[in-house]
């Protein structure tokens, strides 16, 4: 998973006097008084979220988490999630020789069968959310990070608004997303449409997300929108 950046630039040398309950005074680092912001980022498959996340993780004081990577680690052999999925999908042709999942085969199964997709989500996503909540709580207590970012396809469905300060929607037109997926992943038009049909409609994303990043133009255009959104968030 993605690592913390060098956060030394956010640790201030100056300190504030804090009056303790017993009347004594204690030095408190000024930087620790800044509340960490937790941003949840979502959008349809092929929306170009990776470039935006890459930009965010280059900024000092920012840590990026990917729900998909977390889920992958929680599904490795030996984990509780793995054993539950092994029991549920034992008859499916989705297993590698070492006992791990073949992720492409698993994706084909769950995108073609809503019931099986719901079964997998019901096992994996609660575990992922629990892990993410623990990380967020820990980072808030540490008081070092400026911004914690989470990218998750099911950000809205899994009610991450309960733990995130803001939800952001990366909007890209379907025709652009379709072309990207066919070119970069070799998907057929039918498979792309199958994936699109399994995801939320644009109106739902816009309803639940405070910030909409229009990613139909250049990377530079998207970056300008991101910087503005961060500035507005910090000034609230």
XYZ file of C-alpha atoms in Angstrom:
236
model
C 0.000 0.000 0.000
C 1.089 3.562 -0.470
C 3.460 5.026 2.040
C 3.432 8.315 3.940
C 5.299 11.206 2.392
C 7.976 13.199 4.198
C 5.897 15.325 6.536
C 8.697 17.354 8.096
C 7.530 20.532 6.377
C 4.341 20.429 8.447
C 6.116 20.137 11.804
C 6.518 23.650 13.114
C 9.334 24.832 15.323
C 7.130 27.262 17.180
C 5.009 26.017 20.088
C 2.019 27.271 21.984
C 1.500 27.333 25.728
C -1.339 25.046 26.749
C -3.018 25.383 30.127
C -3.522 21.926 31.624
C -6.424 20.992 33.939
C -4.148 21.260 36.997
C -3.234 24.822 36.099
C 0.271 24.110 34.836
C 1.417 25.152 31.389
C 2.564 22.733 28.742
C 4.182 23.371 25.390
C 2.093 22.137 22.464
C 3.381 21.915 18.927
C 1.316 24.256 16.747
C 1.210 21.788 13.871
C -0.527 19.180 16.002
C -3.486 21.508 16.401
C -4.308 21.308 12.688
C -7.065 18.770 12.123
C -6.358 16.184 9.456
C -8.801 16.198 6.549
C -10.054 12.864 5.215
C -11.083 12.921 1.538
C -12.872 10.057 -0.197
C -12.433 9.937 -3.989
C -14.597 7.934 -6.347
C -15.785 7.782 -9.934
C -16.618 5.341 -12.679
C -14.058 2.842 -13.951
C -11.813 4.461 -16.547
C -12.362 7.966 -15.189
C -8.622 8.610 -14.857
C -8.490 8.556 -11.065
C -4.943 7.144 -11.050
C -3.380 10.331 -12.419
C -5.206 12.440 -9.865
C -4.177 10.146 -7.013
C -0.591 10.202 -8.223
C -0.612 14.001 -8.095
C -2.106 14.032 -4.610
C 0.443 11.590 -3.217
C 3.304 13.804 -4.417
C 2.114 16.592 -2.116
C 3.719 16.905 1.305
C 1.529 15.853 4.194
C -0.713 13.641 2.056
C -1.217 9.885 2.303
C -3.183 7.980 -0.356
C -4.964 4.691 0.289
C -6.552 2.504 -2.383
C -9.459 0.389 -1.208
C -8.783 -2.110 -3.993
C -5.189 -2.656 -2.806
C -6.357 -3.032 0.782
C -8.991 -5.552 -0.301
C -6.360 -7.489 -2.240
C -4.158 -7.777 0.837
C -7.094 -8.782 3.029
C -7.937 -11.542 0.527
C -4.517 -13.179 0.561
C -4.257 -16.811 1.758
C -4.240 -17.069 5.528
C -6.624 -14.181 6.146
C -10.145 -14.395 7.506
C -11.615 -12.955 4.304
C -9.736 -15.484 2.196
C -11.143 -18.435 4.099
C -14.704 -17.138 3.838
C -14.336 -16.588 0.087
C -12.698 -19.978 -0.323
C -15.779 -21.549 1.216
C -18.185 -19.476 -0.886
C -16.417 -19.767 -4.261
C -14.822 -23.215 -3.960
C -16.510 -24.449 -7.147
C -15.469 -21.474 -9.306
C -12.542 -21.550 -11.733
C -10.811 -18.562 -10.126
C -7.903 -20.158 -8.263
C -4.180 -20.037 -8.961
C -1.927 -23.011 -8.256
C -0.681 -21.408 -5.025
C -4.257 -21.121 -3.759
C -4.594 -17.376 -4.346
C -7.306 -15.757 -6.446
C -6.868 -15.111 -10.142
C -8.111 -11.529 -9.995
C -9.118 -11.331 -13.662
C -11.161 -14.519 -13.449
C -12.722 -13.378 -10.191
C -13.679 -10.048 -11.786
C -15.310 -11.868 -14.703
C -17.392 -13.963 -12.310
C -18.625 -11.149 -10.110
C -19.366 -8.714 -12.935
C -21.499 -11.328 -14.694
C -23.422 -12.470 -11.612
C -24.949 -9.882 -9.307
C -25.656 -12.393 -6.546
C -22.029 -13.535 -6.462
C -20.861 -9.925 -6.552
C -23.042 -9.146 -3.549
C -21.667 -12.197 -1.736
C -18.078 -11.085 -2.256
C -18.849 -7.485 -1.303
C -20.598 -8.645 1.848
C -17.442 -10.410 2.988
C -14.655 -8.130 1.820
C -15.986 -4.594 2.112
C -16.829 -4.625 5.843
C -13.267 -5.825 6.515
C -11.820 -3.112 4.271
C -13.912 -0.415 5.930
C -12.855 -1.580 9.379
C -9.201 -1.409 8.333
C -9.615 2.060 6.814
C -11.434 3.385 9.860
C -8.581 2.141 12.046
C -5.994 3.875 9.844
C -7.976 7.137 9.841
C -8.380 7.094 13.615
C -4.685 6.397 14.083
C -3.599 9.173 11.730
C -5.912 11.660 13.427
C -4.476 10.727 16.804
C -0.926 11.054 15.507
C -1.695 14.585 14.321
C 0.977 14.549 11.610
C -0.853 14.090 8.300
C -2.482 17.078 6.664
C -4.710 15.103 4.290
C -5.657 11.413 4.153
C -7.067 10.325 0.781
C -9.066 7.176 0.097
C -9.980 5.985 -3.383
C -12.812 3.460 -3.463
C -15.169 2.320 -6.192
C -17.939 1.723 -3.638
C -17.305 4.867 -1.625
C -20.966 5.875 -1.693
C -22.502 2.417 -1.476
C -20.405 1.548 1.576
C -21.292 4.858 3.289
C -17.768 6.221 3.622
C -19.348 9.625 4.113
C -19.694 8.479 7.725
C -15.927 8.642 8.231
C -14.710 10.993 5.464
C -14.832 14.785 5.746
C -15.590 15.172 2.037
C -16.392 12.950 -0.940
C -14.981 13.881 -4.358
C -16.296 12.641 -7.698
C -13.965 12.334 -10.684
C -16.235 12.901 -13.688
C -15.286 11.686 -17.149
C -17.710 11.100 -20.023
C -18.636 7.496 -20.768
C -17.306 7.599 -24.325
C -13.851 8.619 -23.080
C -13.898 5.987 -20.336
C -14.994 3.310 -22.794
C -12.173 4.125 -25.214
C -9.614 4.088 -22.387
C -10.733 0.696 -21.108
C -10.770 -0.888 -24.555
C -7.307 0.484 -25.348
C -5.510 0.018 -22.012
C -7.147 -3.162 -20.740
C -8.239 -4.816 -23.943
C -11.881 -4.995 -22.880
C -14.583 -5.675 -25.427
C -17.418 -3.123 -25.843
C -19.756 -5.653 -24.225
C -17.553 -6.081 -21.162
C -17.171 -2.319 -20.763
C -20.933 -1.874 -20.866
C -21.375 -4.704 -18.379
C -19.039 -2.909 -15.965
C -20.750 0.442 -16.533
C -24.138 -1.125 -15.804
C -22.863 -2.434 -12.465
C -21.816 1.020 -11.265
C -23.722 4.065 -10.057
C -25.219 6.600 -12.405
C -23.625 10.031 -12.706
C -26.521 11.730 -10.920
C -25.968 9.590 -7.829
C -22.271 10.466 -7.694
C -23.080 14.156 -7.988
C -25.755 13.957 -5.314
C -23.439 12.497 -2.680
C -20.118 14.173 -3.502
C -19.288 17.692 -2.380
C -16.584 18.225 -5.003
C -16.751 17.291 -8.692
C -13.478 17.213 -10.633
C -14.116 17.449 -14.388
C -11.519 15.145 -15.923
C -12.549 15.473 -19.554
C -9.728 17.891 -20.379
C -6.005 17.941 -19.719
C -4.229 16.707 -16.614
C -3.294 20.306 -15.893
C -6.973 21.295 -15.884
C -7.749 18.574 -13.350
C -4.813 19.572 -11.148
C -6.001 23.178 -11.029
C -9.421 21.976 -9.853
C -7.824 19.761 -7.203
C -5.671 22.570 -5.834
C -8.701 24.868 -5.653
C -10.765 22.201 -3.880
C -8.007 21.675 -1.305
C -7.694 25.417 -0.713
C -11.453 25.765 -0.226
C -11.487 22.813 2.159
C -8.642 24.201 4.235
C -10.285 27.632 4.455
C -13.573 26.300 5.814
